[in-house]
Amino acid sequence: MNVKYAKIFSPIKIGNILVKNRIETSPAAPRLASPEGLVTPELIEWTRELAKGGAGIVTVGISMVTPPFGHMNGFCVNIGDDNVVPGLAVLADTVHRYGAKASIELAGFAMGHELPEEGKSPIDMMSQEDIDNWISLFANAAERAMKAGMDMVLIHGGHGILVSNFFSPLFNHRTDKYGGSLENRARFACELFAAIRRKVGRKLAIEFRLSAAELVPGGVELEETIAFIKIIQDQIDLVHVSAGMLLDDAMVPITTQPTYFKRGYNAHYAASIKKAPGITVPVTTVGSIDLDLAAEIIENDEADICAMIRTVIADPGSVNKARTGKEAEIRPCIRCVLCLNRTHGMEPLRVACAVNPKAGRECELKDTPKLADQPKKVVIIGGGPAGLEAARTAGDRGHQVVLFEKSDSLGGTLRLAVAPDFKADLKNYLDWSIRMTSRHPNVQIRLATAATTENILAETPDTLIIAVGSESNIPPIPGLTGDDVVWVGDVESGSASVGQDVIIAGGGLTGCETALDLARKGKNVTIIEMVSEQQMLTPSPIPMTALLQLLKKENVTILAEHKLEKVKDHTVLLSGAEAQKELAFDTLILSLGVKPKLLEVSKFANLIDDVFCIGDCTTSQGTLYTATTAGYNAGMDI
């Protein structure tokens, strides 16, 4: 046992079940169920990886208690019908095989998915028959979970959906026994728990997720939540403390924090609840928690259990690695929120991860990587994230790898992106990627060595992987060659000096992150972007929502729907919807995307028969996700 993590690996009794440690995988929506909401082999293998990884509780989420309604299930488990029980039983057995307890999140939505108009909400319009029906749906769903062999149910009572709406004064304006006083607003939850207990007794533990504070005007506040918990704590076995709500897009980064927010952003709410006089129920905390922070929280008695999902998506084996002293091998989550952006969009996709290419593909890639039938000699050109991923994967399969990197360090352009303090998560990943590749016994790294036809052929490779990356995109705009114009990568690396008044051309993630960093260093920053602010959110909604909020807090000016026309004498000429305008600057930073190094690729593309081109050298829309996925695929396909 690793002493550093000793407390989180102590057992805990929840209701009538004994949990082997203090780590719970939070409910996610991987979108791997069938269109009808049934358990699939893909969902079982996803869950197997989480259970094998060492968590004490593995939670299936999100499952609706309403009867199935076709594609609207969104490829999530639907527990509102008896047909789900056989598949759920297989899933529960899979979790139990690895010594974990199986839980499932039960949720229901009232009408609508928006903040209520003043004075009315779906809750206010419910009849007693509607209320009784919802309670019956939850109770029946819990009974199905019990029949399937689950150990726990997690009732979703936070983030602005059904159960929380009855308690929230923002939503509940009823004048009957369910509205008004705190006790009346708690009545729905109390009746719900009582109905579940009538169905399952104490055979199932009940965990209740809530928002300690809804963080919107008129919403629930912490003091009310503590009083609420005191009312319900004898009916539940564990309270799961989150914050905020998902019905307000501006609040989503508060509930699921991107890298610009500190880890454990909402953990203080759980600590306040646990330490409040009269609170006796065990407490779970959640939100941007990794194993190191979990150890600190449990050690300080600020929660009894730490729930996490992105940490274990990034590395499903992270819990066991912490337990056995292999924490240096844990692949860090970079909190880019790709997983949630994919699964919670208007057209939900299966889950994926920027740093774990197997995430969502566990069924396809079960028990991989396996040793290759015939080990080969592999040469890789480029030590960026794609090349590093390819090197490790090929090496894991027994191939002998030689990696050429023309600079004196690994990481490629990713090294430029990790400079700001708020990119510590990405730096941790980069350090991990370099560390794990450098120590791999089947990988030789040749730093400060440009690849040439001669030195590649001298290695007599069976396979060549080209991962030479991209270069900055400089459009044909007059004046971009002046000394007062610099590339964003040179600013990130610190090789270009920046004046006091800064204009950044390009409002993507890179441009906005650079703007935030410079603004916090006291610069006056303006961003120019051709699309609207709403369109700026499209590629990565949650991080961009947070970034725009932080930029406005730092008084960064955002000129959306403006085009850069000309640069001359420390002045830019812009065209917008209304009229042209001129702005003076000390430094103009170009963050206008990249383009693949096609000429570089062409030098090597036909050098031998078996050639792969991966990463940014193949696309102008590359991301860390596309780089690691392409690198992994190449390593698997050799």
mmCIF file of N, CA and C in Angstrom, residues 63-126:
data_model
loop_
_atom_site.group_PDB
_atom_site.id
_atom_site.type_symbol
_atom_site.label_atom_id
_atom_site.label_comp_id
_atom_site.label_asym_id
_atom_site.label_seq_id
_atom_site.Cartn_x
_atom_site.Cartn_y
_atom_site.Cartn_z
ATOM 1 N N SER A 63 -29.325 7.318 -16.261
ATOM 2 C CA SER A 63 -30.396 6.448 -16.735
ATOM 3 C C SER A 63 -31.736 7.092 -16.406
ATOM 4 N N MET A 64 -32.610 7.080 -17.405
ATOM 5 C CA MET A 64 -33.922 7.704 -17.240
ATOM 6 C C MET A 64 -34.908 6.705 -16.651
ATOM 7 N N VAL A 65 -35.773 7.190 -15.765
ATOM 8 C CA VAL A 65 -36.764 6.324 -15.122
ATOM 9 C C VAL A 65 -38.053 6.256 -15.920
ATOM 10 N N THR A 66 -38.174 7.082 -16.952
ATOM 11 C CA THR A 66 -39.371 7.083 -17.789
ATOM 12 C C THR A 66 -39.311 5.943 -18.791
ATOM 13 N N PRO A 67 -40.469 5.478 -19.297
ATOM 14 C CA PRO A 67 -40.458 4.400 -20.304
ATOM 15 C C PRO A 67 -39.652 4.807 -21.521
ATOM 16 N N PRO A 68 -39.071 3.829 -22.226
ATOM 17 C CA PRO A 68 -38.237 4.152 -23.388
ATOM 18 C C PRO A 68 -39.006 4.941 -24.441
ATOM 19 N N PHE A 69 -38.297 5.889 -25.051
ATOM 20 C CA PHE A 69 -38.929 6.658 -26.125
ATOM 21 C C PHE A 69 -37.956 6.851 -27.272
ATOM 22 N N GLY A 70 -37.510 5.692 -27.808
ATOM 23 C CA GLY A 70 -36.732 5.683 -29.038
ATOM 24 C C GLY A 70 -35.451 6.462 -28.952
ATOM 25 N N HIS A 71 -35.139 7.192 -30.035
ATOM 26 C CA HIS A 71 -33.847 7.857 -30.146
ATOM 27 C C HIS A 71 -33.655 8.936 -29.095
ATOM 28 N N MET A 72 -34.734 9.374 -28.441
ATOM 29 C CA MET A 72 -34.610 10.422 -27.436
ATOM 30 C C MET A 72 -33.880 9.931 -26.191
ATOM 31 N N ASN A 73 -33.660 8.615 -26.073
ATOM 32 C CA ASN A 73 -32.844 8.121 -24.966
ATOM 33 C C ASN A 73 -31.412 8.622 -25.065
ATOM 34 N N GLY A 74 -31.014 9.022 -26.265
ATOM 35 C CA GLY A 74 -29.656 9.523 -26.437
ATOM 36 C C GLY A 74 -28.595 8.480 -26.185
ATOM 37 N N PHE A 75 -28.919 7.184 -26.433
ATOM 38 C CA PHE A 75 -27.955 6.095 -26.259
ATOM 39 C C PHE A 75 -27.468 5.979 -24.815
ATOM 40 N N CYS A 76 -28.340 6.365 -23.870
ATOM 41 C CA CYS A 76 -28.086 6.146 -22.449
ATOM 42 C C CYS A 76 -28.999 5.029 -21.948
ATOM 43 N N VAL A 77 -28.601 4.394 -20.848
ATOM 44 C CA VAL A 77 -29.418 3.326 -20.281
ATOM 45 C C VAL A 77 -30.778 3.887 -19.880
ATOM 46 N N ASN A 78 -31.820 3.151 -20.228
ATOM 47 C CA ASN A 78 -33.165 3.517 -19.790
ATOM 48 C C ASN A 78 -33.647 2.444 -18.822
ATOM 49 N N ILE A 79 -33.897 2.861 -17.589
ATOM 50 C CA ILE A 79 -34.281 1.907 -16.558
ATOM 51 C C ILE A 79 -35.777 1.979 -16.271
ATOM 52 N N GLY A 80 -36.527 2.568 -17.217
ATOM 53 C CA GLY A 80 -37.972 2.693 -17.067
ATOM 54 C C GLY A 80 -38.748 1.542 -17.655
ATOM 55 N N ASP A 81 -38.055 0.434 -17.976
ATOM 56 C CA ASP A 81 -38.725 -0.705 -18.596
ATOM 57 C C ASP A 81 -38.035 -1.986 -18.142
ATOM 58 N N ASP A 82 -38.812 -3.060 -17.968
ATOM 59 C CA ASP A 82 -38.256 -4.320 -17.467
ATOM 60 C C ASP A 82 -37.234 -4.935 -18.413
ATOM 61 N N ASN A 83 -37.296 -4.571 -19.699
ATOM 62 C CA ASN A 83 -36.363 -5.155 -20.663
ATOM 63 C C ASN A 83 -34.901 -4.838 -20.359
ATOM 64 N N VAL A 84 -34.643 -3.824 -19.523
ATOM 65 C CA VAL A 84 -33.267 -3.436 -19.226
ATOM 66 C C VAL A 84 -32.616 -4.377 -18.219
ATOM 67 N N VAL A 85 -33.413 -5.122 -17.461
ATOM 68 C CA VAL A 85 -32.890 -5.886 -16.323
ATOM 69 C C VAL A 85 -31.860 -6.938 -16.724
ATOM 70 N N PRO A 86 -32.101 -7.786 -17.741
ATOM 71 C CA PRO A 86 -31.093 -8.815 -18.058
ATOM 72 C C PRO A 86 -29.720 -8.234 -18.394
ATOM 73 N N GLY A 87 -29.682 -7.213 -19.234
ATOM 74 C CA GLY A 87 -28.397 -6.603 -19.581
ATOM 75 C C GLY A 87 -27.752 -5.904 -18.400
ATOM 76 N N LEU A 88 -28.571 -5.277 -17.569
ATOM 77 C CA LEU A 88 -28.040 -4.595 -16.389
ATOM 78 C C LEU A 88 -27.457 -5.594 -15.401
ATOM 79 N N ALA A 89 -28.032 -6.792 -15.363
ATOM 80 C CA ALA A 89 -27.495 -7.835 -14.496
ATOM 81 C C ALA A 89 -26.097 -8.253 -14.949
ATOM 82 N N VAL A 90 -25.882 -8.352 -16.259
ATOM 83 C CA VAL A 90 -24.552 -8.668 -16.775
ATOM 84 C C VAL A 90 -23.571 -7.572 -16.397
ATOM 85 N N LEU A 91 -24.014 -6.332 -16.525
ATOM 86 C CA LEU A 91 -23.149 -5.198 -16.180
ATOM 87 C C LEU A 91 -22.793 -5.226 -14.696
ATOM 88 N N ALA A 92 -23.792 -5.509 -13.827
ATOM 89 C CA ALA A 92 -23.530 -5.574 -12.382
ATOM 90 C C ALA A 92 -22.535 -6.685 -12.062
ATOM 91 N N ASP A 93 -22.700 -7.843 -12.709
ATOM 92 C CA ASP A 93 -21.761 -8.950 -12.491
ATOM 93 C C ASP A 93 -20.346 -8.562 -12.923
ATOM 94 N N THR A 94 -20.262 -7.799 -14.009
ATOM 95 C CA THR A 94 -18.953 -7.363 -14.498
ATOM 96 C C THR A 94 -18.258 -6.483 -13.466
ATOM 97 N N VAL A 95 -19.006 -5.573 -12.861
ATOM 98 C CA VAL A 95 -18.443 -4.700 -11.827
ATOM 99 C C VAL A 95 -18.012 -5.522 -10.608
ATOM 100 N N HIS A 96 -18.859 -6.456 -10.194
ATOM 101 C CA HIS A 96 -18.568 -7.248 -8.994
ATOM 102 C C HIS A 96 -17.327 -8.118 -9.173
ATOM 103 N N ARG A 97 -17.061 -8.513 -10.408
ATOM 104 C CA ARG A 97 -15.906 -9.377 -10.676
ATOM 105 C C ARG A 97 -14.610 -8.752 -10.182
ATOM 106 N N TYR A 98 -14.554 -7.437 -10.138
ATOM 107 C CA TYR A 98 -13.320 -6.735 -9.771
ATOM 108 C C TYR A 98 -13.395 -6.132 -8.362
ATOM 109 N N GLY A 99 -14.368 -6.593 -7.572
ATOM 110 C CA GLY A 99 -14.432 -6.190 -6.173
ATOM 111 C C GLY A 99 -15.056 -4.836 -5.924
ATOM 112 N N ALA A 100 -15.676 -4.244 -6.944
ATOM 113 C CA ALA A 100 -16.316 -2.936 -6.793
ATOM 114 C C ALA A 100 -17.810 -3.104 -6.561
ATOM 115 N N LYS A 101 -18.439 -2.076 -6.058
ATOM 116 C CA LYS A 101 -19.884 -2.054 -5.891
ATOM 117 C C LYS A 101 -20.505 -1.333 -7.093
ATOM 118 N N ALA A 102 -21.641 -1.869 -7.551
ATOM 119 C CA ALA A 102 -22.289 -1.343 -8.752
ATOM 120 C C ALA A 102 -23.429 -0.409 -8.370
ATOM 121 N N SER A 103 -23.386 0.786 -8.925
ATOM 122 C CA SER A 103 -24.431 1.777 -8.680
ATOM 123 C C SER A 103 -24.963 2.263 -10.027
ATOM 124 N N ILE A 104 -26.154 2.829 -10.017
ATOM 125 C CA ILE A 104 -26.724 3.403 -11.236
ATOM 126 C C ILE A 104 -27.458 4.678 -10.878
ATOM 127 N N GLU A 105 -27.246 5.698 -11.684
ATOM 128 C CA GLU A 105 -27.875 6.993 -11.467
ATOM 129 C C GLU A 105 -29.273 7.000 -12.065
ATOM 130 N N LEU A 106 -30.260 7.371 -11.261
ATOM 131 C CA LEU A 106 -31.646 7.464 -11.709
ATOM 132 C C LEU A 106 -32.026 8.928 -11.847
ATOM 133 N N ALA A 107 -32.573 9.275 -13.002
ATOM 134 C CA ALA A 107 -32.901 10.683 -13.248
ATOM 135 C C ALA A 107 -34.224 10.791 -13.974
ATOM 136 N N GLY A 108 -34.834 11.935 -13.791
ATOM 137 C CA GLY A 108 -36.067 12.251 -14.510
ATOM 138 C C GLY A 108 -36.115 13.732 -14.783
ATOM 139 N N PHE A 109 -36.645 14.080 -15.921
ATOM 140 C CA PHE A 109 -36.799 15.488 -16.281
ATOM 141 C C PHE A 109 -38.273 15.830 -16.298
ATOM 142 N N ALA A 110 -38.616 16.998 -15.770
ATOM 143 C CA ALA A 110 -39.961 17.529 -15.972
ATOM 144 C C ALA A 110 -40.002 18.128 -17.375
ATOM 145 N N MET A 111 -40.978 18.914 -17.667
ATOM 146 C CA MET A 111 -41.076 19.524 -18.993
ATOM 147 C C MET A 111 -40.101 20.685 -19.104
ATOM 148 N N GLY A 112 -39.370 20.706 -20.198
ATOM 149 C CA GLY A 112 -38.486 21.841 -20.434
ATOM 150 C C GLY A 112 -37.093 21.615 -19.889
ATOM 151 N N HIS A 113 -36.141 22.314 -20.470
ATOM 152 C CA HIS A 113 -34.732 22.196 -20.071
ATOM 153 C C HIS A 113 -34.133 23.596 -19.936
ATOM 154 N N GLU A 114 -34.915 24.540 -19.458
ATOM 155 C CA GLU A 114 -34.436 25.910 -19.345
ATOM 156 C C GLU A 114 -34.813 26.465 -17.976
ATOM 157 N N LEU A 115 -34.164 27.560 -17.603
ATOM 158 C CA LEU A 115 -34.566 28.254 -16.383
ATOM 159 C C LEU A 115 -35.999 28.734 -16.530
ATOM 160 N N PRO A 116 -36.793 28.693 -15.441
ATOM 161 C CA PRO A 116 -38.215 29.025 -15.565
ATOM 162 C C PRO A 116 -38.440 30.513 -15.822
ATOM 163 N N GLU A 117 -39.515 30.787 -16.524
ATOM 164 C CA GLU A 117 -39.948 32.177 -16.632
ATOM 165 C C GLU A 117 -40.438 32.626 -15.264
ATOM 166 N N GLU A 118 -40.460 33.921 -15.068
ATOM 167 C CA GLU A 118 -40.813 34.462 -13.753
ATOM 168 C C GLU A 118 -42.212 33.999 -13.337
ATOM 169 N N GLY A 119 -42.275 33.361 -12.154
ATOM 170 C CA GLY A 119 -43.559 32.998 -11.592
ATOM 171 C C GLY A 119 -44.140 31.688 -12.062
ATOM 172 N N LYS A 120 -43.459 30.965 -12.970
ATOM 173 C CA LYS A 120 -44.022 29.696 -13.419
ATOM 174 C C LYS A 120 -42.899 28.730 -13.792
ATOM 175 N N SER A 121 -43.144 27.455 -13.541
ATOM 176 C CA SER A 121 -42.216 26.405 -13.942
ATOM 177 C C SER A 121 -43.020 25.131 -14.100
ATOM 178 N N PRO A 122 -42.438 24.109 -14.728
ATOM 179 C CA PRO A 122 -43.160 22.833 -14.858
ATOM 180 C C PRO A 122 -43.584 22.251 -13.518
ATOM 181 N N ILE A 123 -42.795 22.488 -12.481
ATOM 182 C CA ILE A 123 -43.128 21.967 -11.153
ATOM 183 C C ILE A 123 -44.441 22.546 -10.654
ATOM 184 N N ASP A 124 -44.636 23.834 -10.932
ATOM 185 C CA ASP A 124 -45.841 24.498 -10.438
ATOM 186 C C ASP A 124 -47.106 23.925 -11.057
ATOM 187 N N MET A 125 -46.991 23.365 -12.251
ATOM 188 C CA MET A 125 -48.176 22.915 -12.988
ATOM 189 C C MET A 125 -48.485 21.443 -12.780
ATOM 190 N N MET A 126 -47.692 20.748 -11.976
ATOM 191 C CA MET A 126 -47.923 19.324 -11.783
ATOM 192 C C MET A 126 -49.117 19.064 -10.881
#
